[in-house]
């Protein structure tokens, strides 16, 4: 049944992608005269770019190699280009529709030369966006958050936590970027490191091939390194991913809790998409927290930032999430803002501190436009 659902979903996605690609293609083709060599080159390049990501995903499953890496990089950049070219083409057609009813464009707008100008201007603008977005994605900032939890902890007045979500280890987040992220985390000298899910990017193959586990072993904190699953661990197979992460120094907390040095609790939730991808339900939050001493601070990790009211009701002092990427590419942040009570940033609900990170890595296009990747440094005081 699950295979049939996947086939149906995949077919719908490919059909919609194909139709939208043809829409962009047909508009771009208007900039090239019939019979010109440039028109043929455009057709070849456009088709190649359009199928590159699909080829990459196929190759990663049958022949993980430098060739699959090349197609992954090309295809991933193309996804971002496709998105912004689609926005440009839709905007142009809307302007044409307005012009049809209220003429304001010059007659020259119908000429081939004008269409060439629009085409190359669009290509130039999108290329510039991708370049700036790629540079931005390579430069995560340190987001510092100073919080007070109104609970006394014997022998501990302050706690320094480094929180990183959505690393997405794999082909795009390879050894160099992984080591840079880990170096930035270690430079903070945290007492505790928390990883908020989507540590790996679906397929475990590229992670093993690039030996990224050895980089994870370099994470150091006196109170340890603790992680949870995200939806991408489940997309690629949660059990092998969790096993790999645990073998490389990360304590994975799955619908249970840990008491750290008899001072505070870390509660880790299984990702809410586990029923969809693995057919296994996750526990109710009240069940997960059963047995916790509420006189001690409670820090909850939940990859997707839902059920904030319930977390407040159950007495969680601090809840940390990721998943949203805050849209990753403008204007998708408006969609994540509409879906989630907190798409990115801090909010306090009663006595519960809420923080949703935009993530330190990224999924799909290796670009960030309209927001910054981040590592969160939490300076917590117990009062």
Tab-separated table of C-alpha atoms in Angstrom:
chain	number	residue	atom	x	y	z
A	1	UNK	CA	0.000	0.000	0.000
A	2	UNK	CA	2.814	2.386	0.929
A	3	UNK	CA	4.561	1.652	-2.396
A	4	UNK	CA	1.382	2.459	-4.304
A	5	UNK	CA	1.029	5.752	-2.405
A	6	UNK	CA	4.642	6.615	-3.217
A	7	UNK	CA	4.152	5.845	-6.925
A	8	UNK	CA	1.034	8.027	-7.041
A	9	UNK	CA	2.775	10.873	-5.189
A	10	UNK	CA	5.899	10.605	-7.364
A	11	UNK	CA	3.796	10.583	-10.540
A	12	UNK	CA	1.936	13.721	-9.482
A	13	UNK	CA	5.165	15.538	-8.610
A	14	UNK	CA	6.851	14.605	-11.899
A	15	UNK	CA	3.754	15.607	-13.892
A	16	UNK	CA	3.474	19.018	-12.228
A	17	UNK	CA	7.229	19.581	-12.535
A	18	UNK	CA	7.130	18.602	-16.206
A	19	UNK	CA	4.248	20.965	-16.988
A	20	UNK	CA	5.856	23.896	-15.180
A	21	UNK	CA	9.184	23.174	-16.883
A	22	UNK	CA	7.484	23.231	-20.268
A	23	UNK	CA	5.849	26.528	-19.322
A	24	UNK	CA	9.261	28.102	-18.605
A	25	UNK	CA	10.762	26.420	-21.661
A	26	UNK	CA	8.090	27.726	-24.032
A	27	UNK	CA	8.576	31.284	-22.778
A	28	UNK	CA	12.372	31.092	-23.045
A	29	UNK	CA	12.162	29.661	-26.552
A	30	UNK	CA	10.512	32.891	-27.739
A	31	UNK	CA	13.850	34.696	-27.377
A	32	UNK	CA	15.445	32.600	-30.149
A	33	UNK	CA	14.512	32.810	-33.855
A	34	UNK	CA	13.418	29.690	-35.697
A	35	UNK	CA	16.267	27.805	-37.339
A	36	UNK	CA	19.028	29.503	-35.342
A	37	UNK	CA	21.780	27.395	-33.723
A	38	UNK	CA	21.137	29.216	-30.436
A	39	UNK	CA	17.576	27.878	-30.398
A	40	UNK	CA	18.873	24.306	-30.634
A	41	UNK	CA	21.469	24.937	-27.904
A	42	UNK	CA	18.765	26.357	-25.644
A	43	UNK	CA	16.626	23.233	-26.124
A	44	UNK	CA	19.527	20.896	-25.307
A	45	UNK	CA	20.679	22.853	-22.239
A	46	UNK	CA	17.168	23.299	-20.862
A	47	UNK	CA	16.271	19.614	-21.171
A	48	UNK	CA	19.603	18.595	-19.610
A	49	UNK	CA	19.112	20.920	-16.635
A	50	UNK	CA	15.485	19.878	-16.197
A	51	UNK	CA	16.283	16.173	-15.878
A	52	UNK	CA	19.596	16.526	-14.009
A	53	UNK	CA	18.151	16.266	-10.493
A	54	UNK	CA	16.032	13.251	-11.429
A	55	UNK	CA	19.096	11.575	-12.928
A	56	UNK	CA	21.072	12.413	-9.780
A	57	UNK	CA	18.567	10.753	-7.463
A	58	UNK	CA	18.468	7.684	-9.703
A	59	UNK	CA	22.272	7.436	-9.870
A	60	UNK	CA	22.618	7.784	-6.090
A	61	UNK	CA	20.638	4.589	-5.708
A	62	UNK	CA	22.406	2.459	-8.314
A	63	UNK	CA	25.888	3.963	-8.673
A	64	UNK	CA	27.067	6.396	-6.014
A	65	UNK	CA	30.078	8.060	-7.624
A	66	UNK	CA	31.648	11.315	-8.774
A	67	UNK	CA	29.197	11.285	-11.675
A	68	UNK	CA	26.201	11.169	-9.332
A	69	UNK	CA	27.817	14.006	-7.340
A	70	UNK	CA	28.079	16.153	-10.478
A	71	UNK	CA	24.446	15.591	-11.386
A	72	UNK	CA	23.405	16.289	-7.777
A	73	UNK	CA	25.176	19.654	-7.736
A	74	UNK	CA	23.864	20.675	-11.162
A	75	UNK	CA	20.341	19.473	-10.411
A	76	UNK	CA	20.221	21.107	-6.989
A	77	UNK	CA	21.257	24.494	-8.336
A	78	UNK	CA	18.738	24.043	-11.137
A	79	UNK	CA	15.908	23.568	-8.631
A	80	UNK	CA	16.609	27.049	-7.279
A	81	UNK	CA	16.921	28.481	-10.797
A	82	UNK	CA	13.694	26.735	-11.816
A	83	UNK	CA	11.861	28.295	-8.853
A	84	UNK	CA	12.979	31.858	-9.552
A	85	UNK	CA	12.569	31.551	-13.327
A	86	UNK	CA	9.025	30.358	-12.695
A	87	UNK	CA	8.334	33.420	-10.545
A	88	UNK	CA	9.764	35.692	-13.258
A	89	UNK	CA	7.743	34.054	-16.053
A	90	UNK	CA	4.526	34.249	-14.014
A	91	UNK	CA	5.213	37.920	-13.238
A	92	UNK	CA	5.819	38.696	-16.920
A	93	UNK	CA	2.592	36.966	-17.962
A	94	UNK	CA	0.640	38.868	-15.309
A	95	UNK	CA	2.074	42.130	-16.653
A	96	UNK	CA	1.051	41.086	-20.158
A	97	UNK	CA	-2.446	40.329	-18.923
A	98	UNK	CA	-2.713	43.770	-17.346
A	99	UNK	CA	-1.280	45.329	-20.502
A	100	UNK	CA	-3.926	43.561	-22.576
A	101	UNK	CA	-6.678	45.364	-20.644
A	102	UNK	CA	-4.806	48.565	-19.788
A	103	UNK	CA	-2.060	49.094	-22.384
A	104	UNK	CA	1.113	50.552	-20.892
A	105	UNK	CA	3.952	48.580	-22.512
A	106	UNK	CA	5.605	49.961	-25.679
A	107	UNK	CA	5.009	48.207	-28.992
A	108	UNK	CA	8.661	47.184	-28.985
A	109	UNK	CA	7.825	44.763	-26.138
A	110	UNK	CA	6.559	42.363	-28.797
A	111	UNK	CA	9.832	42.405	-30.754
A	112	UNK	CA	12.417	39.618	-30.756
A	113	UNK	CA	15.095	42.014	-29.511
A	114	UNK	CA	13.017	42.945	-26.472
A	115	UNK	CA	12.396	39.264	-25.721
A	116	UNK	CA	16.148	38.623	-25.908
A	117	UNK	CA	16.770	41.429	-23.415
A	118	UNK	CA	14.164	40.006	-21.039
A	119	UNK	CA	15.590	36.486	-21.423
A	120	UNK	CA	19.211	37.393	-20.708
A	121	UNK	CA	18.247	39.812	-17.957
A	122	UNK	CA	16.271	37.027	-16.279
A	123	UNK	CA	19.139	34.560	-16.637
A	124	UNK	CA	21.568	37.146	-15.243
A	125	UNK	CA	19.340	38.015	-12.307
A	126	UNK	CA	18.750	34.378	-11.366
A	127	UNK	CA	22.454	33.560	-11.715
A	128	UNK	CA	23.318	36.457	-9.396
A	129	UNK	CA	20.709	35.295	-6.874
A	130	UNK	CA	22.126	31.769	-6.902
A	131	UNK	CA	25.683	33.020	-6.440
A	132	UNK	CA	24.762	35.276	-3.511
A	133	UNK	CA	22.510	32.591	-2.034
A	134	UNK	CA	25.284	30.011	-2.239
A	135	UNK	CA	27.774	32.311	-0.526
A	136	UNK	CA	25.183	33.064	2.154
A	137	UNK	CA	24.574	29.335	2.720
A	138	UNK	CA	28.288	28.813	3.368
A	139	UNK	CA	28.391	31.389	6.165
A	140	UNK	CA	26.276	30.328	9.164
A	141	UNK	CA	25.981	32.939	11.869
A	142	UNK	CA	26.000	32.398	15.613
A	143	UNK	CA	22.613	33.317	17.061
A	144	UNK	CA	22.940	34.010	20.797
A	145	UNK	CA	19.936	33.648	23.073
A	146	UNK	CA	20.020	34.501	26.781
A	147	UNK	CA	17.259	32.806	28.770
A	148	UNK	CA	16.241	32.398	32.397
A	149	UNK	CA	14.455	29.283	33.646
A	150	UNK	CA	12.782	29.870	36.981
A	151	UNK	CA	13.936	26.670	38.604
A	152	UNK	CA	16.817	26.087	40.967
A	153	UNK	CA	19.428	23.503	40.037
A	154	UNK	CA	21.728	22.227	42.745
A	155	UNK	CA	25.349	22.862	41.812
A	156	UNK	CA	24.526	24.604	38.527
A	157	UNK	CA	23.571	28.233	37.990
A	158	UNK	CA	24.182	28.461	34.255
A	159	UNK	CA	24.109	26.139	31.270
A	160	UNK	CA	25.646	26.801	27.864
A	161	UNK	CA	24.045	24.878	24.983
A	162	UNK	CA	24.998	24.816	21.298
A	163	UNK	CA	21.968	23.891	19.203
A	164	UNK	CA	22.238	22.961	15.521
A	165	UNK	CA	19.348	21.735	13.407
A	166	UNK	CA	18.976	20.570	9.809
A	167	UNK	CA	22.608	19.899	8.942
A	168	UNK	CA	21.564	17.570	6.101
A	169	UNK	CA	24.843	15.682	5.798
A	170	UNK	CA	25.327	14.140	2.365
A	171	UNK	CA	26.613	15.083	-1.065
A	172	UNK	CA	26.048	18.832	-0.778
A	173	UNK	CA	27.012	19.101	2.881
A	174	UNK	CA	30.230	17.148	2.484
A	175	UNK	CA	33.487	16.932	4.467
A	176	UNK	CA	34.553	20.565	4.103
A	177	UNK	CA	31.262	22.123	5.184
A	178	UNK	CA	30.720	19.507	7.871
A	179	UNK	CA	34.115	20.221	9.409
A	180	UNK	CA	33.459	23.964	9.262
A	181	UNK	CA	30.124	23.550	11.052
A	182	UNK	CA	31.665	21.322	13.711
A	183	UNK	CA	34.553	23.734	14.195
A	184	UNK	CA	32.128	26.633	14.715
A	185	UNK	CA	30.160	24.605	17.280
A	186	UNK	CA	33.271	23.540	19.193
A	187	UNK	CA	34.593	27.116	19.231
A	188	UNK	CA	31.571	28.064	21.350
A	189	UNK	CA	32.854	25.726	24.097
A	190	UNK	CA	29.348	24.605	25.086
A	191	UNK	CA	28.491	22.474	28.095
A	192	UNK	CA	26.084	20.482	25.929
A	193	UNK	CA	25.505	20.065	22.183
A	194	UNK	CA	21.993	19.392	20.890
A	195	UNK	CA	21.185	18.367	17.296
A	196	UNK	CA	17.591	18.993	16.290
A	197	UNK	CA	16.960	16.396	13.592
A	198	UNK	CA	17.645	16.127	9.854
A	199	UNK	CA	21.253	15.434	10.731
A	200	UNK	CA	21.548	13.373	7.543
A	201	UNK	CA	19.975	14.224	4.205
A	202	UNK	CA	17.811	11.189	3.431
A	203	UNK	CA	20.272	8.718	1.866
A	204	UNK	CA	22.989	7.408	4.168
A	205	UNK	CA	25.173	6.349	1.224
A	206	UNK	CA	26.889	9.713	0.594
A	207	UNK	CA	27.440	10.156	4.357
A	208	UNK	CA	29.266	6.817	4.580
A	209	UNK	CA	31.140	7.386	1.315
A	210	UNK	CA	32.413	10.773	2.526
A	211	UNK	CA	33.123	9.333	5.995
A	212	UNK	CA	31.247	12.221	7.626
A	213	UNK	CA	30.856	10.196	10.814
A	214	UNK	CA	34.511	10.833	11.639
A	215	UNK	CA	33.755	14.554	11.537
A	216	UNK	CA	30.809	14.097	13.905
A	217	UNK	CA	33.123	12.407	16.386
A	218	UNK	CA	34.981	15.716	16.722
A	219	UNK	CA	31.994	17.347	18.446
A	220	UNK	CA	32.990	17.816	22.082
A	221	UNK	CA	31.063	18.975	25.129
A	222	UNK	CA	31.383	17.966	28.807
A	223	UNK	CA	27.734	16.897	29.019
A	224	UNK	CA	27.748	15.154	25.654
A	225	UNK	CA	26.169	15.368	22.203
A	226	UNK	CA	22.467	14.536	21.972
A	227	UNK	CA	20.303	14.316	18.868
A	228	UNK	CA	16.825	13.433	17.656
A	229	UNK	CA	15.372	12.174	14.396
A	230	UNK	CA	13.896	14.444	11.763
A	231	UNK	CA	11.724	13.667	8.778
A	232	UNK	CA	14.777	13.228	6.532
A	233	UNK	CA	16.165	10.445	8.703
A	234	UNK	CA	12.844	8.681	8.104
A	235	UNK	CA	12.755	9.391	4.386
A	236	UNK	CA	16.095	7.631	3.964
A	237	UNK	CA	15.518	4.967	6.635
A	238	UNK	CA	15.600	5.938	10.294
A	239	UNK	CA	17.058	2.771	11.802
A	240	UNK	CA	20.292	2.677	9.720
A	241	UNK	CA	20.698	6.452	10.145
A	242	UNK	CA	20.252	6.306	13.929
A	243	UNK	CA	22.635	3.351	14.176
A	244	UNK	CA	25.275	5.244	12.192
A	245	UNK	CA	24.901	8.407	14.263
A	246	UNK	CA	25.107	6.506	17.539
A	247	UNK	CA	28.238	4.703	16.323
A	248	UNK	CA	29.794	8.119	15.779
A	249	UNK	CA	29.269	9.676	19.173
A	250	UNK	CA	25.722	11.029	19.142
A	251	UNK	CA	23.236	9.919	21.796
A	252	UNK	CA	19.898	9.664	19.981
A	253	UNK	CA	16.853	10.270	22.194
A	254	UNK	CA	13.697	8.802	20.670
A	255	UNK	CA	10.400	9.349	22.473
A	256	UNK	CA	12.071	9.192	25.846
A	257	UNK	CA	14.057	11.409	28.197
A	258	UNK	CA	17.487	11.615	29.754
A	259	UNK	CA	18.374	13.102	33.109
A	260	UNK	CA	21.700	14.891	32.893
A	261	UNK	CA	23.818	14.703	36.055
A	262	UNK	CA	20.656	14.621	38.169
A	263	UNK	CA	20.164	18.314	37.341
A	264	UNK	CA	17.888	18.727	34.293
A	265	UNK	CA	16.083	16.691	31.640
A	266	UNK	CA	16.457	16.377	27.896
A	267	UNK	CA	13.280	15.048	26.268
A	268	UNK	CA	13.640	13.818	22.694
A	269	UNK	CA	10.639	13.307	20.447
A	270	UNK	CA	10.475	10.940	17.518
A	271	UNK	CA	9.722	12.859	14.346
A	272	UNK	CA	6.016	13.343	13.694
A	273	UNK	CA	6.390	11.915	10.156
A	274	UNK	CA	7.470	8.504	11.474
A	275	UNK	CA	3.994	7.001	10.869
A	276	UNK	CA	4.025	8.175	7.242
A	277	UNK	CA	7.479	6.855	6.340
A	278	UNK	CA	7.956	3.912	8.702
A	279	UNK	CA	4.414	2.965	9.667
A	280	UNK	CA	5.296	3.361	13.340
A	281	UNK	CA	3.432	5.852	15.494
A	282	UNK	CA	5.159	8.067	17.995
A	283	UNK	CA	4.078	8.272	21.604
A	284	UNK	CA	1.855	10.964	23.009
A	285	UNK	CA	3.894	13.724	24.576
A	286	UNK	CA	2.353	13.123	27.996
A	287	UNK	CA	3.458	9.479	27.778
A	288	UNK	CA	6.994	10.458	26.806
A	289	UNK	CA	7.237	12.795	29.799
A	290	UNK	CA	5.704	10.378	32.289
A	291	UNK	CA	7.992	10.032	35.303
A	292	UNK	CA	9.736	13.387	34.952
A	293	UNK	CA	10.328	15.465	38.102
A	294	UNK	CA	8.861	18.844	37.145
A	295	UNK	CA	10.847	20.627	39.829
A	296	UNK	CA	13.861	20.229	37.543
A	297	UNK	CA	14.351	22.083	34.217
A	298	UNK	CA	12.872	20.317	31.180
A	299	UNK	CA	14.371	20.902	27.725
A	300	UNK	CA	12.467	19.285	24.864
A	301	UNK	CA	13.750	18.545	21.349
A	302	UNK	CA	11.097	18.163	18.662
A	303	UNK	CA	12.179	18.501	15.032
A	304	UNK	CA	8.926	19.970	13.726
A	305	UNK	CA	7.579	22.942	15.710
A	306	UNK	CA	4.017	21.790	16.298
A	307	UNK	CA	1.953	21.304	19.491
A	308	UNK	CA	3.387	24.359	21.238
A	309	UNK	CA	0.275	24.739	23.402
A	310	UNK	CA	0.590	21.162	24.633
A	311	UNK	CA	4.265	21.666	25.442
A	312	UNK	CA	3.362	24.683	27.527
A	313	UNK	CA	0.558	22.777	29.248
A	314	UNK	CA	2.894	19.880	30.131
A	315	UNK	CA	5.380	22.210	31.800
A	316	UNK	CA	8.227	22.186	29.291
A	317	UNK	CA	10.674	24.961	30.141
A	318	UNK	CA	12.429	25.167	26.772
A	319	UNK	CA	11.484	23.569	23.457
A	320	UNK	CA	13.867	23.574	20.501
A	321	UNK	CA	12.929	22.789	16.902
A	322	UNK	CA	14.064	23.252	13.308
A	323	UNK	CA	12.595	21.790	10.107
A	324	UNK	CA	11.169	24.998	8.595
A	325	UNK	CA	14.474	26.411	7.254
A	326	UNK	CA	12.372	29.594	7.495
A	327	UNK	CA	11.484	28.874	3.887
A	328	UNK	CA	15.182	28.718	2.845
A	329	UNK	CA	14.431	30.759	-0.296
A	330	UNK	CA	12.361	33.939	-0.325
A	331	UNK	CA	9.357	34.212	-0.619
A	332	UNK	CA	8.752	30.682	0.726
A	333	UNK	CA	9.141	32.095	4.245
A	334	UNK	CA	5.613	33.513	3.905
A	335	UNK	CA	4.332	29.954	3.492
A	336	UNK	CA	6.200	28.647	6.544
A	337	UNK	CA	4.920	31.623	8.560
A	338	UNK	CA	1.371	30.645	7.592
A	339	UNK	CA	1.883	26.981	8.543
A	340	UNK	CA	3.770	27.315	11.825
A	341	UNK	CA	3.054	29.426	14.880
A	342	UNK	CA	6.803	30.062	14.942
A	343	UNK	CA	8.583	29.702	11.585
A	344	UNK	CA	11.852	31.023	12.955
A	345	UNK	CA	13.049	32.696	16.109
A	346	UNK	CA	12.022	33.048	19.733
A	347	UNK	CA	8.656	33.142	21.445
A	348	UNK	CA	7.566	32.712	25.037
A	349	UNK	CA	4.303	30.937	25.774
A	350	UNK	CA	3.499	31.170	29.484
A	351	UNK	CA	6.592	29.800	31.207
A	352	UNK	CA	7.760	27.912	28.114
A	353	UNK	CA	10.603	29.294	26.000
A	354	UNK	CA	10.242	28.376	22.319
A	355	UNK	CA	12.995	28.608	19.730
A	356	UNK	CA	12.765	27.456	16.111
A	357	UNK	CA	16.031	27.505	14.198
A	358	UNK	CA	16.357	28.255	10.495
A	359	UNK	CA	18.917	25.435	10.418
A	360	UNK	CA	22.618	25.356	9.680
A	361	UNK	CA	22.472	23.330	6.451
A	362	UNK	CA	19.802	23.076	3.796
A	363	UNK	CA	17.784	20.704	1.657
A	364	UNK	CA	17.697	20.648	-2.146
A	365	UNK	CA	19.154	23.861	-3.579
A	366	UNK	CA	22.467	24.716	-1.861
A	367	UNK	CA	21.383	28.332	-1.492
A	368	UNK	CA	19.858	30.581	1.178
A	369	UNK	CA	17.988	33.663	0.018
A	370	UNK	CA	16.166	35.932	2.453
A	371	UNK	CA	17.466	34.293	5.639
A	372	UNK	CA	20.689	33.113	7.246
A	373	UNK	CA	21.800	29.639	8.303
A	374	UNK	CA	22.615	29.566	11.993
A	375	UNK	CA	24.059	27.797	14.993
A	376	UNK	CA	22.225	28.753	18.171
A	377	UNK	CA	24.096	29.480	21.384
A	378	UNK	CA	21.793	29.333	24.403
A	379	UNK	CA	23.030	30.874	27.635
A	380	UNK	CA	20.588	29.609	30.256
A	381	UNK	CA	20.430	30.891	33.823
A	382	UNK	CA	18.608	28.951	36.516
A	383	UNK	CA	16.858	31.111	39.063
